[in-house]
Amino acid sequence: MPEPLTVEEVIACLQQRWQASYDLQLVVRQGRLYLQVMWAYLEQQSFPMDETAYRHHLAEVLEVVNRLAQADAVRQWLASTRDRPRLGKALSLQLQGAERLEEFLL
């Protein structure tokens, strides 16, 4: 079992890579689960969450990632992707373990 991702680790990675605390979302499409790095970020004036809500939201997303044992895949992807979130274009990583999808999402 990989070492679980923490909120602090992910925020540090996002800030190191792109100098912003981007929003993460889980998206289900055609029975597949994707982790998306959205273009909105905490430091934006128009961002809809304060820091406490943002950290809570990230913790919920990371709980699913960790329970699917995808922490190492997400770590590697965040550290190596050549893309950058841009307005209207999120970055997507398909998470493995979709056969257990119903167990994690309502």
PDB file of N, CA and C in Angstrom:
ATOM      1  N   MET A   1       0.848  -1.188   0.000  1.00  0.00           N
ATOM      2  CA  MET A   1       0.000   0.000   0.000  1.00  0.00           C
ATOM      3  C   MET A   1       0.891   1.249   0.000  1.00  0.00           C
ATOM      4  N   PRO A   2       0.683   2.161  -0.963  1.00  0.00           N
ATOM      5  CA  PRO A   2       1.528   3.363  -1.022  1.00  0.00           C
ATOM      6  C   PRO A   2       1.258   4.301   0.165  1.00  0.00           C
ATOM      7  N   GLU A   3       2.229   5.120   0.455  1.00  0.00           N
ATOM      8  CA  GLU A   3       2.077   6.143   1.489  1.00  0.00           C
ATOM      9  C   GLU A   3       0.942   7.084   1.058  1.00  0.00           C
ATOM     10  N   PRO A   4      -0.036   7.340   1.928  1.00  0.00           N
ATOM     11  CA  PRO A   4      -1.171   8.181   1.526  1.00  0.00           C
ATOM     12  C   PRO A   4      -0.741   9.612   1.204  1.00  0.00           C
ATOM     13  N   LEU A   5      -1.436  10.195   0.259  1.00  0.00           N
ATOM     14  CA  LEU A   5      -1.238  11.609  -0.047  1.00  0.00           C
ATOM     15  C   LEU A   5      -1.876  12.435   1.059  1.00  0.00           C
ATOM     16  N   THR A   6      -1.234  13.532   1.411  1.00  0.00           N
ATOM     17  CA  THR A   6      -1.798  14.442   2.401  1.00  0.00           C
ATOM     18  C   THR A   6      -2.138  15.765   1.722  1.00  0.00           C
ATOM     19  N   VAL A   7      -3.008  16.518   2.361  1.00  0.00           N
ATOM     20  CA  VAL A   7      -3.379  17.833   1.844  1.00  0.00           C
ATOM     21  C   VAL A   7      -2.140  18.716   1.726  1.00  0.00           C
ATOM     22  N   GLU A   8      -1.301  18.709   2.752  1.00  0.00           N
ATOM     23  CA  GLU A   8      -0.103  19.556   2.747  1.00  0.00           C
ATOM     24  C   GLU A   8       0.837  19.177   1.611  1.00  0.00           C
ATOM     25  N   GLU A   9       1.015  17.874   1.374  1.00  0.00           N
ATOM     26  CA  GLU A   9       1.894  17.420   0.297  1.00  0.00           C
ATOM     27  C   GLU A   9       1.380  17.873  -1.070  1.00  0.00           C
ATOM     28  N   VAL A  10       0.075  17.742  -1.289  1.00  0.00           N
ATOM     29  CA  VAL A  10      -0.494  18.116  -2.583  1.00  0.00           C
ATOM     30  C   VAL A  10      -0.424  19.623  -2.799  1.00  0.00           C
ATOM     31  N   ILE A  11      -0.750  20.399  -1.787  1.00  0.00           N
ATOM     32  CA  ILE A  11      -0.660  21.864  -1.917  1.00  0.00           C
ATOM     33  C   ILE A  11       0.779  22.274  -2.212  1.00  0.00           C
ATOM     34  N   ALA A  12       1.742  21.691  -1.520  1.00  0.00           N
ATOM     35  CA  ALA A  12       3.156  22.012  -1.762  1.00  0.00           C
ATOM     36  C   ALA A  12       3.550  21.655  -3.189  1.00  0.00           C
ATOM     37  N   CYS A  13       3.090  20.507  -3.669  1.00  0.00           N
ATOM     38  CA  CYS A  13       3.405  20.090  -5.042  1.00  0.00           C
ATOM     39  C   CYS A  13       2.799  21.057  -6.058  1.00  0.00           C
ATOM     40  N   LEU A  14       1.538  21.417  -5.868  1.00  0.00           N
ATOM     41  CA  LEU A  14       0.871  22.341  -6.789  1.00  0.00           C
ATOM     42  C   LEU A  14       1.571  23.699  -6.806  1.00  0.00           C
ATOM     43  N   GLN A  15       1.925  24.192  -5.632  1.00  0.00           N
ATOM     44  CA  GLN A  15       2.585  25.496  -5.555  1.00  0.00           C
ATOM     45  C   GLN A  15       3.990  25.455  -6.144  1.00  0.00           C
ATOM     46  N   GLN A  16       4.689  24.342  -5.938  1.00  0.00           N
ATOM     47  CA  GLN A  16       6.034  24.208  -6.502  1.00  0.00           C
ATOM     48  C   GLN A  16       5.975  24.145  -8.027  1.00  0.00           C
ATOM     49  N   ARG A  17       5.032  23.357  -8.564  1.00  0.00           N
ATOM     50  CA  ARG A  17       4.921  23.181 -10.020  1.00  0.00           C
ATOM     51  C   ARG A  17       4.394  24.425 -10.720  1.00  0.00           C
ATOM     52  N   TRP A  18       3.291  25.006 -10.171  1.00  0.00           N
ATOM     53  CA  TRP A  18       2.576  26.048 -10.914  1.00  0.00           C
ATOM     54  C   TRP A  18       2.376  27.334 -10.122  1.00  0.00           C
ATOM     55  N   GLN A  19       2.979  27.438  -8.940  1.00  0.00           N
ATOM     56  CA  GLN A  19       2.892  28.626  -8.102  1.00  0.00           C
ATOM     57  C   GLN A  19       1.451  29.011  -7.763  1.00  0.00           C
ATOM     58  N   ALA A  20       0.565  28.013  -7.653  1.00  0.00           N
ATOM     59  CA  ALA A  20      -0.832  28.262  -7.293  1.00  0.00           C
ATOM     60  C   ALA A  20      -1.426  27.003  -6.674  1.00  0.00           C
ATOM     61  N   SER A  21      -2.385  27.186  -5.783  1.00  0.00           N
ATOM     62  CA  SER A  21      -3.080  26.068  -5.127  1.00  0.00           C
ATOM     63  C   SER A  21      -4.342  25.747  -5.924  1.00  0.00           C
ATOM     64  N   TYR A  22      -4.171  24.996  -7.000  1.00  0.00           N
ATOM     65  CA  TYR A  22      -5.284  24.674  -7.891  1.00  0.00           C
ATOM     66  C   TYR A  22      -6.299  23.748  -7.227  1.00  0.00           C
ATOM     67  N   ASP A  23      -7.525  23.882  -7.676  1.00  0.00           N
ATOM     68  CA  ASP A  23      -8.611  23.024  -7.217  1.00  0.00           C
ATOM     69  C   ASP A  23      -8.465  21.642  -7.856  1.00  0.00           C
ATOM     70  N   LEU A  24      -8.776  20.594  -7.101  1.00  0.00           N
ATOM     71  CA  LEU A  24      -8.812  19.228  -7.622  1.00  0.00           C
ATOM     72  C   LEU A  24     -10.250  18.743  -7.573  1.00  0.00           C
ATOM     73  N   GLN A  25     -10.655  18.017  -8.596  1.00  0.00           N
ATOM     74  CA  GLN A  25     -12.009  17.463  -8.667  1.00  0.00           C
ATOM     75  C   GLN A  25     -11.925  16.015  -9.104  1.00  0.00           C
ATOM     76  N   LEU A  26     -12.885  15.225  -8.643  1.00  0.00           N
ATOM     77  CA  LEU A  26     -13.073  13.875  -9.149  1.00  0.00           C
ATOM     78  C   LEU A  26     -14.239  13.915 -10.121  1.00  0.00           C
ATOM     79  N   VAL A  27     -14.041  13.346 -11.293  1.00  0.00           N
ATOM     80  CA  VAL A  27     -15.059  13.354 -12.339  1.00  0.00           C
ATOM     81  C   VAL A  27     -15.264  11.933 -12.832  1.00  0.00           C
ATOM     82  N   VAL A  28     -16.528  11.537 -12.974  1.00  0.00           N
ATOM     83  CA  VAL A  28     -16.856  10.219 -13.511  1.00  0.00           C
ATOM     84  C   VAL A  28     -17.400  10.419 -14.923  1.00  0.00           C
ATOM     85  N   ARG A  29     -16.762   9.742 -15.873  1.00  0.00           N
ATOM     86  CA  ARG A  29     -17.207   9.764 -17.274  1.00  0.00           C
ATOM     87  C   ARG A  29     -17.166   8.357 -17.819  1.00  0.00           C
ATOM     88  N   GLN A  30     -18.285   7.899 -18.336  1.00  0.00           N
ATOM     89  CA  GLN A  30     -18.387   6.580 -18.969  1.00  0.00           C
ATOM     90  C   GLN A  30     -17.823   5.474 -18.073  1.00  0.00           C
ATOM     91  N   GLY A  31     -18.172   5.528 -16.794  1.00  0.00           N
ATOM     92  CA  GLY A  31     -17.747   4.497 -15.868  1.00  0.00           C
ATOM     93  C   GLY A  31     -16.290   4.567 -15.458  1.00  0.00           C
ATOM     94  N   ARG A  32     -15.610   5.643 -15.822  1.00  0.00           N
ATOM     95  CA  ARG A  32     -14.201   5.816 -15.449  1.00  0.00           C
ATOM     96  C   ARG A  32     -14.079   7.018 -14.521  1.00  0.00           C
ATOM     97  N   LEU A  33     -13.141   6.920 -13.608  1.00  0.00           N
ATOM     98  CA  LEU A  33     -12.917   7.983 -12.637  1.00  0.00           C
ATOM     99  C   LEU A  33     -11.648   8.744 -13.004  1.00  0.00           C
ATOM    100  N   TYR A  34     -11.755  10.056 -13.023  1.00  0.00           N
ATOM    101  CA  TYR A  34     -10.624  10.928 -13.354  1.00  0.00           C
ATOM    102  C   TYR A  34     -10.378  11.910 -12.217  1.00  0.00           C
ATOM    103  N   LEU A  35      -9.107  12.169 -11.948  1.00  0.00           N
ATOM    104  CA  LEU A  35      -8.709  13.263 -11.070  1.00  0.00           C
ATOM    105  C   LEU A  35      -8.362  14.424 -11.991  1.00  0.00           C
ATOM    106  N   GLN A  36      -8.978  15.569 -11.730  1.00  0.00           N
ATOM    107  CA  GLN A  36      -8.714  16.731 -12.568  1.00  0.00           C
ATOM    108  C   GLN A  36      -8.117  17.864 -11.749  1.00  0.00           C
ATOM    109  N   VAL A  37      -7.086  18.486 -12.316  1.00  0.00           N
ATOM    110  CA  VAL A  37      -6.547  19.724 -11.773  1.00  0.00           C
ATOM    111  C   VAL A  37      -7.244  20.831 -12.550  1.00  0.00           C
ATOM    112  N   MET A  38      -8.077  21.582 -11.843  1.00  0.00           N
ATOM    113  CA  MET A  38      -8.881  22.626 -12.479  1.00  0.00           C
ATOM    114  C   MET A  38      -8.057  23.903 -12.656  1.00  0.00           C
ATOM    115  N   TRP A  39      -8.604  24.844 -13.392  1.00  0.00           N
ATOM    116  CA  TRP A  39      -7.880  26.099 -13.651  1.00  0.00           C
ATOM    117  C   TRP A  39      -8.090  27.135 -12.547  1.00  0.00           C
ATOM    118  N   ALA A  40      -9.088  26.944 -11.696  1.00  0.00           N
ATOM    119  CA  ALA A  40      -9.327  27.880 -10.586  1.00  0.00           C
ATOM    120  C   ALA A  40      -8.378  27.535  -9.434  1.00  0.00           C
ATOM    121  N   TYR A  41      -7.977  28.537  -8.682  1.00  0.00           N
ATOM    122  CA  TYR A  41      -7.034  28.300  -7.587  1.00  0.00           C
ATOM    123  C   TYR A  41      -7.331  29.200  -6.396  1.00  0.00           C
ATOM    124  N   LEU A  42      -6.892  28.726  -5.238  1.00  0.00           N
ATOM    125  CA  LEU A  42      -7.202  29.364  -3.958  1.00  0.00           C
ATOM    126  C   LEU A  42      -6.804  30.835  -3.910  1.00  0.00           C
ATOM    127  N   GLU A  43      -5.690  31.185  -4.507  1.00  0.00           N
ATOM    128  CA  GLU A  43      -5.190  32.558  -4.420  1.00  0.00           C
ATOM    129  C   GLU A  43      -5.974  33.543  -5.300  1.00  0.00           C
ATOM    130  N   GLN A  44      -6.887  33.043  -6.117  1.00  0.00           N
ATOM    131  CA  GLN A  44      -7.732  33.900  -6.963  1.00  0.00           C
ATOM    132  C   GLN A  44      -8.763  34.610  -6.105  1.00  0.00           C
ATOM    133  N   GLN A  45      -9.026  35.875  -6.387  1.00  0.00           N
ATOM    134  CA  GLN A  45     -10.053  36.607  -5.642  1.00  0.00           C
ATOM    135  C   GLN A  45     -11.427  35.995  -5.830  1.00  0.00           C
ATOM    136  N   SER A  46     -11.699  35.475  -7.012  1.00  0.00           N
ATOM    137  CA  SER A  46     -13.027  34.932  -7.309  1.00  0.00           C
ATOM    138  C   SER A  46     -13.190  33.466  -6.908  1.00  0.00           C
ATOM    139  N   PHE A  47     -12.168  32.852  -6.301  1.00  0.00           N
ATOM    140  CA  PHE A  47     -12.253  31.443  -5.913  1.00  0.00           C
ATOM    141  C   PHE A  47     -13.364  31.282  -4.877  1.00  0.00           C
ATOM    142  N   PRO A  48     -14.247  30.282  -5.067  1.00  0.00           N
ATOM    143  CA  PRO A  48     -15.455  30.202  -4.227  1.00  0.00           C
ATOM    144  C   PRO A  48     -15.255  29.643  -2.814  1.00  0.00           C
ATOM    145  N   MET A  49     -14.039  29.208  -2.459  1.00  0.00           N
ATOM    146  CA  MET A  49     -13.801  28.644  -1.122  1.00  0.00           C
ATOM    147  C   MET A  49     -12.743  29.447  -0.384  1.00  0.00           C
ATOM    148  N   ASP A  50     -12.877  29.488   0.946  1.00  0.00           N
ATOM    149  CA  ASP A  50     -11.776  30.025   1.742  1.00  0.00           C
ATOM    150  C   ASP A  50     -10.772  28.891   1.977  1.00  0.00           C
ATOM    151  N   GLU A  51      -9.664  29.185   2.646  1.00  0.00           N
ATOM    152  CA  GLU A  51      -8.614  28.177   2.792  1.00  0.00           C
ATOM    153  C   GLU A  51      -9.094  26.953   3.567  1.00  0.00           C
ATOM    154  N   THR A  52      -9.894  27.144   4.592  1.00  0.00           N
ATOM    155  CA  THR A  52     -10.394  26.017   5.387  1.00  0.00           C
ATOM    156  C   THR A  52     -11.262  25.099   4.540  1.00  0.00           C
ATOM    157  N   ALA A  53     -12.185  25.671   3.781  1.00  0.00           N
ATOM    158  CA  ALA A  53     -13.061  24.873   2.918  1.00  0.00           C
ATOM    159  C   ALA A  53     -12.256  24.171   1.820  1.00  0.00           C
ATOM    160  N   TYR A  54     -11.264  24.873   1.270  1.00  0.00           N
ATOM    161  CA  TYR A  54     -10.395  24.292   0.236  1.00  0.00           C
ATOM    162  C   TYR A  54      -9.656  23.065   0.777  1.00  0.00           C
ATOM    163  N   ARG A  55      -9.076  23.195   1.960  1.00  0.00           N
ATOM    164  CA  ARG A  55      -8.345  22.080   2.560  1.00  0.00           C
ATOM    165  C   ARG A  55      -9.280  20.901   2.857  1.00  0.00           C
ATOM    166  N   HIS A  56     -10.482  21.192   3.319  1.00  0.00           N
ATOM    167  CA  HIS A  56     -11.462  20.131   3.583  1.00  0.00           C
ATOM    168  C   HIS A  56     -11.845  19.428   2.283  1.00  0.00           C
ATOM    169  N   HIS A  57     -12.074  20.196   1.235  1.00  0.00           N
ATOM    170  CA  HIS A  57     -12.415  19.637  -0.076  1.00  0.00           C
ATOM    171  C   HIS A  57     -11.274  18.746  -0.594  1.00  0.00           C
ATOM    172  N   LEU A  58     -10.037  19.229  -0.506  1.00  0.00           N
ATOM    173  CA  LEU A  58      -8.892  18.420  -0.937  1.00  0.00           C
ATOM    174  C   LEU A  58      -8.803  17.125  -0.127  1.00  0.00           C
ATOM    175  N   ALA A  59      -9.060  17.200   1.157  1.00  0.00           N
ATOM    176  CA  ALA A  59      -9.003  16.004   2.001  1.00  0.00           C
ATOM    177  C   ALA A  59     -10.024  14.969   1.528  1.00  0.00           C
ATOM    178  N   GLU A  60     -11.211  15.411   1.140  1.00  0.00           N
ATOM    179  CA  GLU A  60     -12.236  14.483   0.635  1.00  0.00           C
ATOM    180  C   GLU A  60     -11.800  13.835  -0.678  1.00  0.00           C
ATOM    181  N   VAL A  61     -11.238  14.623  -1.583  1.00  0.00           N
ATOM    182  CA  VAL A  61     -10.756  14.096  -2.861  1.00  0.00           C
ATOM    183  C   VAL A  61      -9.624  13.099  -2.618  1.00  0.00           C
ATOM    184  N   LEU A  62      -8.695  13.468  -1.756  1.00  0.00           N
ATOM    185  CA  LEU A  62      -7.532  12.608  -1.493  1.00  0.00           C
ATOM    186  C   LEU A  62      -7.916  11.337  -0.754  1.00  0.00           C
ATOM    187  N   GLU A  63      -8.983  11.365   0.016  1.00  0.00           N
ATOM    188  CA  GLU A  63      -9.447  10.144   0.676  1.00  0.00           C
ATOM    189  C   GLU A  63      -9.813   9.086  -0.364  1.00  0.00           C
ATOM    190  N   VAL A  64     -10.498   9.499  -1.424  1.00  0.00           N
ATOM    191  CA  VAL A  64     -10.852   8.559  -2.492  1.00  0.00           C
ATOM    192  C   VAL A  64      -9.591   8.072  -3.202  1.00  0.00           C
ATOM    193  N   VAL A  65      -8.701   8.989  -3.544  1.00  0.00           N
ATOM    194  CA  VAL A  65      -7.444   8.615  -4.214  1.00  0.00           C
ATOM    195  C   VAL A  65      -6.663   7.609  -3.368  1.00  0.00           C
ATOM    196  N   ASN A  66      -6.556   7.877  -2.079  1.00  0.00           N
ATOM    197  CA  ASN A  66      -5.802   6.994  -1.189  1.00  0.00           C
ATOM    198  C   ASN A  66      -6.481   5.638  -1.022  1.00  0.00           C
ATOM    199  N   ARG A  67      -7.805   5.621  -0.924  1.00  0.00           N
ATOM    200  CA  ARG A  67      -8.521   4.350  -0.767  1.00  0.00           C
ATOM    201  C   ARG A  67      -8.433   3.500  -2.024  1.00  0.00           C
ATOM    202  N   LEU A  68      -8.256   4.134  -3.168  1.00  0.00           N
ATOM    203  CA  LEU A  68      -8.059   3.401  -4.427  1.00  0.00           C
ATOM    204  C   LEU A  68      -6.594   2.990  -4.616  1.00  0.00           C
ATOM    205  N   ALA A  69      -5.751   3.339  -3.651  1.00  0.00           N
ATOM    206  CA  ALA A  69      -4.311   3.037  -3.708  1.00  0.00           C
ATOM    207  C   ALA A  69      -3.654   3.678  -4.934  1.00  0.00           C
ATOM    208  N   GLN A  70      -4.067   4.910  -5.237  1.00  0.00           N
ATOM    209  CA  GLN A  70      -3.535   5.625  -6.394  1.00  0.00           C
ATOM    210  C   GLN A  70      -2.620   6.786  -6.004  1.00  0.00           C
ATOM    211  N   ALA A  71      -2.201   6.854  -4.748  1.00  0.00           N
ATOM    212  CA  ALA A  71      -1.369   7.972  -4.281  1.00  0.00           C
ATOM    213  C   ALA A  71      -0.076   8.102  -5.081  1.00  0.00           C
ATOM    214  N   ASP A  72       0.614   6.988  -5.306  1.00  0.00           N
ATOM    215  CA  ASP A  72       1.885   7.059  -6.042  1.00  0.00           C
ATOM    216  C   ASP A  72       1.673   7.480  -7.492  1.00  0.00           C
ATOM    217  N   ALA A  73       0.611   7.009  -8.121  1.00  0.00           N
ATOM    218  CA  ALA A  73       0.316   7.394  -9.508  1.00  0.00           C
ATOM    219  C   ALA A  73       0.041   8.892  -9.592  1.00  0.00           C
ATOM    220  N   VAL A  74      -0.701   9.423  -8.621  1.00  0.00           N
ATOM    221  CA  VAL A  74      -1.003  10.860  -8.606  1.00  0.00           C
ATOM    222  C   VAL A  74       0.263  11.659  -8.335  1.00  0.00           C
ATOM    223  N   ARG A  75       1.071  11.221  -7.388  1.00  0.00           N
ATOM    224  CA  ARG A  75       2.349  11.898  -7.098  1.00  0.00           C
ATOM    225  C   ARG A  75       3.201  12.010  -8.362  1.00  0.00           C
ATOM    226  N   GLN A  76       3.362  10.879  -9.026  1.00  0.00           N
ATOM    227  CA  GLN A  76       4.208  10.848 -10.222  1.00  0.00           C
ATOM    228  C   GLN A  76       3.635  11.748 -11.314  1.00  0.00           C
ATOM    229  N   TRP A  77       2.331  11.678 -11.511  1.00  0.00           N
ATOM    230  CA  TRP A  77       1.690  12.487 -12.549  1.00  0.00           C
ATOM    231  C   TRP A  77       1.835  13.980 -12.247  1.00  0.00           C
ATOM    232  N   LEU A  78       1.564  14.382 -11.004  1.00  0.00           N
ATOM    233  CA  LEU A  78       1.684  15.803 -10.653  1.00  0.00           C
ATOM    234  C   LEU A  78       3.116  16.300 -10.826  1.00  0.00           C
ATOM    235  N   ALA A  79       4.075  15.441 -10.557  1.00  0.00           N
ATOM    236  CA  ALA A  79       5.481  15.843 -10.660  1.00  0.00           C
ATOM    237  C   ALA A  79       5.994  15.856 -12.096  1.00  0.00           C
ATOM    238  N   SER A  80       5.330  15.122 -12.988  1.00  0.00           N
ATOM    239  CA  SER A  80       5.908  14.951 -14.327  1.00  0.00           C
ATOM    240  C   SER A  80       5.069  15.478 -15.485  1.00  0.00           C
ATOM    241  N   THR A  81       3.809  15.789 -15.264  1.00  0.00           N
ATOM    242  CA  THR A  81       2.995  16.246 -16.393  1.00  0.00           C
ATOM    243  C   THR A  81       3.588  17.514 -16.997  1.00  0.00           C
ATOM    244  N   ARG A  82       3.578  17.566 -18.308  1.00  0.00           N
ATOM    245  CA  ARG A  82       4.141  18.734 -18.999  1.00  0.00           C
ATOM    246  C   ARG A  82       3.095  19.831 -19.190  1.00  0.00           C
ATOM    247  N   ASP A  83       1.834  19.448 -19.038  1.00  0.00           N
ATOM    248  CA  ASP A  83       0.757  20.424 -19.218  1.00  0.00           C
ATOM    249  C   ASP A  83       0.629  21.328 -18.007  1.00  0.00           C
ATOM    250  N   ARG A  84      -0.192  22.345 -18.199  1.00  0.00           N
ATOM    251  CA  ARG A  84      -0.473  23.312 -17.148  1.00  0.00           C
ATOM    252  C   ARG A  84      -1.961  23.618 -17.200  1.00  0.00           C
ATOM    253  N   PRO A  85      -2.637  23.715 -16.049  1.00  0.00           N
ATOM    254  CA  PRO A  85      -4.055  24.088 -16.094  1.00  0.00           C
ATOM    255  C   PRO A  85      -4.200  25.481 -16.713  1.00  0.00           C
ATOM    256  N   ARG A  86      -5.147  25.606 -17.628  1.00  0.00           N
ATOM    257  CA  ARG A  86      -5.423  26.897 -18.267  1.00  0.00           C
ATOM    258  C   ARG A  86      -6.920  27.129 -18.240  1.00  0.00           C
ATOM    259  N   LEU A  87      -7.329  28.363 -18.310  1.00  0.00           N
ATOM    260  CA  LEU A  87      -8.746  28.713 -18.278  1.00  0.00           C
ATOM    261  C   LEU A  87      -9.515  27.859 -19.281  1.00  0.00           C
ATOM    262  N   GLY A  88     -10.478  27.109 -18.783  1.00  0.00           N
ATOM    263  CA  GLY A  88     -11.291  26.260 -19.639  1.00  0.00           C
ATOM    264  C   GLY A  88     -10.689  24.903 -19.944  1.00  0.00           C
ATOM    265  N   LYS A  89      -9.475  24.617 -19.449  1.00  0.00           N
ATOM    266  CA  LYS A  89      -8.827  23.335 -19.734  1.00  0.00           C
ATOM    267  C   LYS A  89      -8.214  22.763 -18.452  1.00  0.00           C
ATOM    268  N   ALA A  90      -8.876  21.729 -17.921  1.00  0.00           N
ATOM    269  CA  ALA A  90      -8.354  21.047 -16.744  1.00  0.00           C
ATOM    270  C   ALA A  90      -7.397  19.949 -17.190  1.00  0.00           C
ATOM    271  N   LEU A  91      -6.504  19.561 -16.311  1.00  0.00           N
ATOM    272  CA  LEU A  91      -5.637  18.402 -16.549  1.00  0.00           C
ATOM    273  C   LEU A  91      -6.338  17.180 -15.978  1.00  0.00           C
ATOM    274  N   SER A  92      -6.301  16.062 -16.681  1.00  0.00           N
ATOM    275  CA  SER A  92      -7.018  14.855 -16.239  1.00  0.00           C
ATOM    276  C   SER A  92      -6.092  13.652 -16.149  1.00  0.00           C
ATOM    277  N   LEU A  93      -6.258  12.903 -15.067  1.00  0.00           N
ATOM    278  CA  LEU A  93      -5.567  11.632 -14.873  1.00  0.00           C
ATOM    279  C   LEU A  93      -6.629  10.578 -14.600  1.00  0.00           C
ATOM    280  N   GLN A  94      -6.670   9.534 -15.439  1.00  0.00           N
ATOM    281  CA  GLN A  94      -7.605   8.443 -15.192  1.00  0.00           C
ATOM    282  C   GLN A  94      -7.074   7.616 -14.031  1.00  0.00           C
ATOM    283  N   LEU A  95      -7.902   7.433 -13.022  1.00  0.00           N
ATOM    284  CA  LEU A  95      -7.524   6.644 -11.862  1.00  0.00           C
ATOM    285  C   LEU A  95      -7.900   5.185 -12.085  1.00  0.00           C
ATOM    286  N   GLN A  96      -7.030   4.301 -11.681  1.00  0.00           N
ATOM    287  CA  GLN A  96      -7.299   2.875 -11.785  1.00  0.00           C
ATOM    288  C   GLN A  96      -8.187   2.466 -10.605  1.00  0.00           C
ATOM    289  N   GLY A  97      -8.829   1.325 -10.740  1.00  0.00           N
ATOM    290  CA  GLY A  97      -9.694   0.841  -9.669  1.00  0.00           C
ATOM    291  C   GLY A  97     -11.148   1.186  -9.894  1.00  0.00           C
ATOM    292  N   ALA A  98     -11.500   1.517 -11.143  1.00  0.00           N
ATOM    293  CA  ALA A  98     -12.874   1.919 -11.454  1.00  0.00           C
ATOM    294  C   ALA A  98     -13.875   0.810 -11.181  1.00  0.00           C
ATOM    295  N   GLU A  99     -13.420  -0.428 -11.150  1.00  0.00           N
ATOM    296  CA  GLU A  99     -14.340  -1.519 -10.872  1.00  0.00           C
ATOM    297  C   GLU A  99     -14.897  -1.403  -9.458  1.00  0.00           C
ATOM    298  N   ARG A 100     -14.237  -0.629  -8.598  1.00  0.00           N
ATOM    299  CA  ARG A 100     -14.709  -0.403  -7.225  1.00  0.00           C
ATOM    300  C   ARG A 100     -15.321   0.979  -7.079  1.00  0.00           C
ATOM    301  N   LEU A 101     -15.644   1.621  -8.172  1.00  0.00           N
ATOM    302  CA  LEU A 101     -16.108   2.996  -8.172  1.00  0.00           C
ATOM    303  C   LEU A 101     -17.315   3.231  -7.277  1.00  0.00           C
ATOM    304  N   GLU A 102     -18.299   2.353  -7.332  1.00  0.00           N
ATOM    305  CA  GLU A 102     -19.515   2.545  -6.549  1.00  0.00           C
ATOM    306  C   GLU A 102     -19.232   2.570  -5.052  1.00  0.00           C
ATOM    307  N   GLU A 103     -18.143   1.946  -4.644  1.00  0.00           N
ATOM    308  CA  GLU A 103     -17.779   1.894  -3.238  1.00  0.00           C
ATOM    309  C   GLU A 103     -17.389   3.270  -2.712  1.00  0.00           C
ATOM    310  N   PHE A 104     -16.894   4.143  -3.592  1.00  0.00           N
ATOM    311  CA  PHE A 104     -16.340   5.425  -3.149  1.00  0.00           C
ATOM    312  C   PHE A 104     -17.190   6.638  -3.454  1.00  0.00           C
ATOM    313  N   LEU A 105     -18.039   6.547  -4.439  1.00  0.00           N
ATOM    314  CA  LEU A 105     -18.803   7.717  -4.857  1.00  0.00           C
ATOM    315  C   LEU A 105     -20.289   7.451  -4.769  1.00  0.00           C
ATOM    316  N   LEU A 106     -21.028   8.477  -4.438  1.00  0.00           N
ATOM    317  CA  LEU A 106     -22.491   8.367  -4.392  1.00  0.00           C
ATOM    318  C   LEU A 106     -23.083   8.866  -5.675  1.00  0.00           C
TER     319      LEU A 106
END
